């Protein structure tokens, strides 16, 4: 059974970590200031501002920051500054038993999704594909904040994951399935195939999104997941946005969905606003959801946090 963290309350302490690529200090500071103005306390990891080329520190340093946040009784939520690359590098240095017995909210997307899925798989922790520190800035849509805080403060269920009213969910293959939802960034999952940290989709609803990849590369990654059995194992598929994924050889992302994913015959819903898109739905990972592609609804069937 999944372990649910305690809900976030005003005045709680949020731990800031950088787990992949570095982020500019001014953006980090801007996010911290907004969190404090919202009424939260903030603790900053030792290597949050570190820079080591395209990484923010060694894998051991980044893992150490994360473990300290899980072991700090003051911290109620862990918020990565950004994703980028390299998050998988910290996975061998984490203590999953300690994490299991110190459940906390942790949120993120992009390369952070490999971590939050592994925390569900190896520590049974419910995690959240939702905002990171870089999203705490002026210009972030209120929809994003509403989605984020609803998912980490609400202790009742059911509730629906909904796009903004002007952006419809799209049904591609009819079906009505209920199961645990997992997923996130396509590239991150392909990177970990064949390792102890590859995503487990057996009996799960699989969510995928991507950014800044040409469509022929997206096809290659999807085919890799297919050959690895990930689509055969899952019971349903949800596709988010592929932001700035340019067509290749006249083929669009929509064409790939229609020609590659639809024939798989799994219940399939597309166009969920999320992750790298302007609008970001909050997707709790490790909880049961109902996906009804006939009614075009995605319903969280159990609480995601506890009091």
Coordinates of C-alpha atoms in Angstrom, one line a residue:
X1 CA 0.0 0.0 0.0
X2 CA 1.2 3.5 -0.9
X3 CA 2.5 5.7 1.9
X4 CA 0.9 9.1 1.9
X5 CA 2.8 12.2 3.2
X6 CA 1.2 14.7 5.6
X7 CA -0.7 17.6 3.9
X8 CA 1.1 20.9 3.6
X9 CA -0.2 23.7 5.9
X10 CA 0.6 27.4 6.0
X11 CA 3.7 28.0 8.1
X12 CA 5.2 24.6 7.3
X13 CA 8.8 24.3 6.3
X14 CA 9.8 23.6 2.7
X15 CA 13.2 22.1 1.9
X16 CA 14.9 23.3 -1.3
X17 CA 17.2 21.0 -3.2
X18 CA 18.9 21.0 -6.6
X19 CA 19.1 17.5 -7.9
X20 CA 20.0 17.8 -11.6
X21 CA 21.2 20.8 -13.5
X22 CA 22.1 24.1 -11.8
X23 CA 19.7 27.1 -11.7
X24 CA 20.6 30.7 -11.7
X25 CA 20.9 32.1 -8.2
X26 CA 18.5 35.0 -8.9
X27 CA 15.7 32.6 -10.0
X28 CA 16.3 30.4 -6.9
X29 CA 16.1 33.5 -4.7
X30 CA 13.0 34.8 -6.4
X31 CA 11.3 31.4 -5.7
X32 CA 12.3 31.4 -2.1
X33 CA 11.1 34.9 -1.6
X34 CA 7.6 34.0 -3.0
X35 CA 7.4 30.9 -0.8
X36 CA 8.2 33.0 2.3
X37 CA 5.6 35.7 1.2
X38 CA 3.1 32.8 1.0
X39 CA 3.7 32.1 4.6
X40 CA 6.1 29.2 4.5
X41 CA 9.5 28.6 6.2
X42 CA 12.3 27.6 3.9
X43 CA 15.5 25.5 4.4
X44 CA 18.1 25.5 1.6
X45 CA 20.3 22.5 0.9
X46 CA 24.0 22.8 1.0
X47 CA 24.5 22.4 -2.7
X48 CA 21.4 24.3 -4.0
X49 CA 23.6 27.0 -5.6
X50 CA 26.4 24.6 -6.7
X51 CA 27.5 24.5 -10.3
X52 CA 29.6 21.8 -12.0
X53 CA 29.1 22.2 -15.7
X54 CA 25.7 20.9 -16.6
X55 CA 25.3 19.5 -13.1
X56 CA 24.8 21.2 -9.8
X57 CA 27.3 19.1 -7.9
X58 CA 28.4 15.5 -7.7
X59 CA 25.8 12.7 -7.4
X60 CA 26.8 12.1 -3.8
X61 CA 26.4 15.8 -2.9
X62 CA 23.0 16.1 -4.5
X63 CA 21.8 12.8 -2.9
X64 CA 23.1 14.0 0.4
X65 CA 21.0 17.2 0.2
X66 CA 17.9 15.1 -0.5
X67 CA 18.5 12.6 2.3
X68 CA 19.1 15.5 4.8
X69 CA 15.7 16.9 3.8
X70 CA 14.0 13.6 4.3
X71 CA 15.7 13.1 7.7
X72 CA 14.9 16.7 8.9
X73 CA 11.7 16.5 11.0
X74 CA 11.0 20.2 10.4
X75 CA 10.7 19.7 6.6
X76 CA 7.2 18.9 5.4
X77 CA 7.8 19.3 1.7
X78 CA 10.8 18.9 -0.6
X79 CA 10.9 21.2 -3.6
X80 CA 13.6 20.8 -6.3
X81 CA 14.7 23.9 -8.0
X82 CA 14.5 22.4 -11.5
X83 CA 15.1 19.2 -13.5
X84 CA 17.5 19.4 -16.4
X85 CA 19.7 16.3 -16.6
X86 CA 21.5 14.0 -14.2
X87 CA 18.8 13.3 -11.6
X88 CA 19.2 9.5 -12.2
X89 CA 22.8 9.8 -11.0
X90 CA 21.7 10.3 -7.4
X91 CA 19.5 7.2 -7.3
X92 CA 22.2 4.7 -6.1
X93 CA 23.1 7.0 -3.2
X94 CA 19.7 7.2 -1.6
X95 CA 18.5 5.2 1.4
X96 CA 15.0 4.1 0.4
X97 CA 14.2 2.6 3.8
X98 CA 14.9 5.9 5.5
X99 CA 12.7 7.7 2.9
X100 CA 9.9 5.1 3.5
X101 CA 9.9 5.9 7.2
X102 CA 10.1 9.7 6.7
X103 CA 7.4 10.3 4.2
X104 CA 7.3 13.9 2.9
X105 CA 5.7 15.7 -0.1
X106 CA 8.0 15.9 -3.0
X107 CA 7.0 17.5 -6.3
X108 CA 8.6 18.0 -9.7
X109 CA 8.6 17.3 -13.4
X110 CA 11.1 17.0 -16.3
X111 CA 14.1 14.9 -15.2
X112 CA 12.7 14.9 -11.6
X113 CA 10.1 12.4 -12.8
X114 CA 12.6 9.5 -12.7
X115 CA 13.2 10.2 -9.0
X116 CA 9.5 10.6 -8.0
X117 CA 8.6 7.3 -9.8
X118 CA 11.5 5.5 -8.2
X119 CA 10.5 6.8 -4.7
X120 CA 7.1 5.3 -5.3
X121 CA 8.5 2.0 -6.6
X122 CA 11.2 1.5 -4.0
X123 CA 9.8 3.5 -1.0
X124 CA 6.1 3.2 -1.6
X125 CA 5.8 7.0 -1.4
X126 CA 3.0 8.9 -3.1
X127 CA 4.7 11.7 -5.0
X128 CA 3.6 14.6 -7.2
X129 CA 4.3 15.5 -10.8
X130 CA 3.7 19.2 -10.3
X131 CA 5.5 22.5 -9.7
X132 CA 9.2 23.1 -8.9
X133 CA 10.8 26.1 -7.4
X134 CA 11.4 27.8 -10.7
X135 CA 7.6 28.0 -11.1
X136 CA 7.3 30.2 -8.1
X137 CA 7.5 33.5 -9.9
X138 CA 5.2 36.2 -11.3
X139 CA 3.7 35.1 -14.6
X140 CA 2.9 31.5 -13.4
X141 CA -0.9 31.0 -14.1
X142 CA -3.1 30.7 -11.1
X143 CA -4.3 27.4 -12.6
X144 CA -0.9 25.9 -11.9
X145 CA -0.8 27.0 -8.2
X146 CA -4.5 25.9 -7.7
X147 CA -3.6 22.4 -9.1
X148 CA -0.5 22.2 -7.0
X149 CA -1.9 23.2 -3.7
X150 CA -5.1 21.2 -4.2
X151 CA -3.1 18.0 -4.7
X152 CA -0.9 18.5 -1.6
X153 CA -3.4 19.9 0.9
X154 CA -6.6 18.0 0.1
X155 CA -7.3 15.0 2.3
X156 CA -10.6 13.9 0.7
X157 CA -11.4 12.1 -2.5
X158 CA -12.5 11.7 -5.2
X159 CA -11.5 14.7 -7.2
X160 CA -10.8 15.3 -10.9
X161 CA -7.6 16.3 -12.7
X162 CA -8.9 18.9 -15.1
X163 CA -7.4 21.0 -17.9
X164 CA -8.2 24.7 -18.1
X165 CA -11.8 25.0 -19.4
X166 CA -10.7 26.2 -22.9
X167 CA -8.4 23.1 -23.4
X168 CA -10.3 19.9 -23.9
X169 CA -9.0 16.4 -23.1
X170 CA -9.1 14.2 -26.2
X171 CA -10.3 10.6 -26.3
X172 CA -8.3 8.5 -28.8
X173 CA -9.2 4.9 -27.8
X174 CA -12.4 4.3 -25.8
X175 CA -12.1 2.7 -22.4
X176 CA -12.8 3.0 -18.7
X177 CA -10.0 1.7 -16.4
X178 CA -9.0 2.2 -12.8
X179 CA -5.4 1.7 -11.5
X180 CA -2.3 3.3 -10.0
X181 CA -1.0 6.1 -12.2
X182 CA 2.8 6.4 -12.9
X183 CA 4.8 8.3 -15.4
X184 CA 6.2 11.7 -16.5
X185 CA 9.0 12.6 -18.9
X186 CA 9.6 10.2 -21.8
X187 CA 13.3 10.8 -22.2
X188 CA 14.0 10.2 -18.5
X189 CA 12.3 6.8 -18.5
X190 CA 14.0 5.7 -21.7
X191 CA 17.4 6.6 -20.1
X192 CA 16.7 4.2 -17.2
X193 CA 15.6 1.2 -19.1
X194 CA 17.7 -1.9 -18.3
X195 CA 18.7 -0.5 -14.9
X196 CA 17.3 -1.2 -11.4
X197 CA 15.4 2.0 -11.7
X198 CA 13.4 1.5 -14.8
X199 CA 9.7 2.3 -14.6
X200 CA 7.2 -0.4 -13.7
X201 CA 4.0 -0.1 -15.7
X202 CA 2.5 -3.5 -14.9
X203 CA -1.2 -3.0 -14.3
X204 CA -0.7 0.8 -14.2
X205 CA -2.0 3.8 -16.0
X206 CA 1.0 5.3 -17.8
X207 CA 1.3 9.1 -18.3
X208 CA 3.9 10.5 -20.7
X209 CA 5.0 13.9 -21.9
X210 CA 8.0 15.4 -23.7
X211 CA 9.7 18.6 -24.6
X212 CA 12.2 19.9 -27.1
X213 CA 12.6 16.7 -29.1
X214 CA 12.0 16.3 -32.8
X215 CA 9.1 14.0 -33.6
X216 CA 11.3 11.3 -35.1
X217 CA 13.2 11.1 -31.8
X218 CA 9.9 10.9 -29.9
X219 CA 8.9 8.0 -32.1
X220 CA 12.2 6.3 -31.3
X221 CA 11.7 6.7 -27.6
X222 CA 8.1 5.4 -27.7
X223 CA 9.2 2.4 -29.7
X224 CA 11.9 1.7 -27.2
X225 CA 9.3 1.6 -24.4
X226 CA 7.2 -0.7 -26.6
X227 CA 10.1 -3.1 -27.1
X228 CA 10.7 -3.0 -23.4
X229 CA 7.1 -4.2 -22.8
X230 CA 6.0 -1.0 -21.0
X231 CA 2.9 -0.5 -23.2
X232 CA 2.0 -4.2 -23.1
X233 CA 2.1 -4.1 -19.3
X234 CA 0.0 -1.0 -18.7
X235 CA -3.8 -0.8 -18.7
X236 CA -4.2 2.7 -20.1
X237 CA -2.2 5.5 -21.6
X238 CA -2.4 9.3 -21.0
X239 CA -0.4 11.6 -23.2
X240 CA 0.4 15.1 -22.2
X241 CA 1.9 17.8 -24.3
X242 CA 5.0 17.6 -26.4
X243 CA 6.1 21.2 -26.1
X244 CA 8.3 22.5 -28.9
X245 CA 8.5 19.1 -30.5
X246 CA 9.1 20.0 -34.1
X247 CA 7.7 17.8 -37.0
X248 CA 10.2 15.6 -38.8
X249 CA 9.8 14.5 -42.4
X250 CA 6.3 16.0 -42.5
X251 CA 5.2 13.9 -39.5
X252 CA 3.7 15.7 -36.5
X253 CA 3.4 14.5 -32.8
X254 CA -0.3 14.0 -33.4
X255 CA 0.5 11.8 -36.4
X256 CA 2.8 9.6 -34.1
X257 CA 0.0 9.3 -31.6
X258 CA -2.5 8.2 -34.2
X259 CA -0.2 5.9 -36.1
X260 CA 1.8 4.3 -33.2
X261 CA -0.2 4.6 -30.0
X262 CA -3.8 4.2 -31.2
X263 CA -3.2 0.8 -32.8
X264 CA -1.9 -0.6 -29.4
X265 CA -5.6 -0.7 -28.5
X266 CA -5.1 0.5 -24.9
X267 CA -7.6 3.2 -23.5
X268 CA -5.9 6.4 -24.6
X269 CA -6.4 10.0 -23.7
X270 CA -4.3 12.9 -24.9
X271 CA -3.8 16.7 -24.5
X272 CA -3.4 16.7 -20.7
X273 CA -1.8 20.0 -19.8
X274 CA 1.2 19.3 -17.7
X275 CA 4.9 19.5 -16.9
X276 CA 6.7 21.6 -19.6
X277 CA 3.5 23.2 -20.9
X278 CA 2.4 26.7 -19.9
X279 CA -0.5 25.1 -17.9
X280 CA 0.6 22.4 -15.5
X281 CA -1.9 19.9 -14.1
X282 CA -0.9 18.2 -10.8
X283 CA -0.6 14.5 -11.2
X284 CA -0.2 12.4 -8.0
X285 CA 1.8 9.3 -8.6
X286 CA 1.2 6.0 -6.8
X287 CA -2.5 6.5 -6.2
X288 CA -5.5 4.9 -7.9
X289 CA -7.2 7.0 -10.6
X290 CA -10.1 6.3 -12.9
X291 CA -9.5 7.1 -16.6
X292 CA -12.8 7.3 -18.5
X293 CA -12.0 8.2 -22.1
X294 CA -15.6 8.1 -23.1
X295 CA -16.5 10.9 -20.7
X296 CA -13.0 12.3 -21.0
X297 CA -12.5 12.4 -17.2
X298 CA -9.5 11.6 -15.1
X299 CA -10.5 11.1 -11.4
X300 CA -8.3 10.7 -8.4
X301 CA -10.0 7.9 -6.4
X302 CA -8.2 8.2 -3.0
X303 CA -6.7 10.9 -0.9
X304 CA -3.1 11.9 -1.8
X305 CA -2.1 13.3 1.6
X306 CA -3.1 12.7 5.2
X307 CA -3.8 15.1 8.0

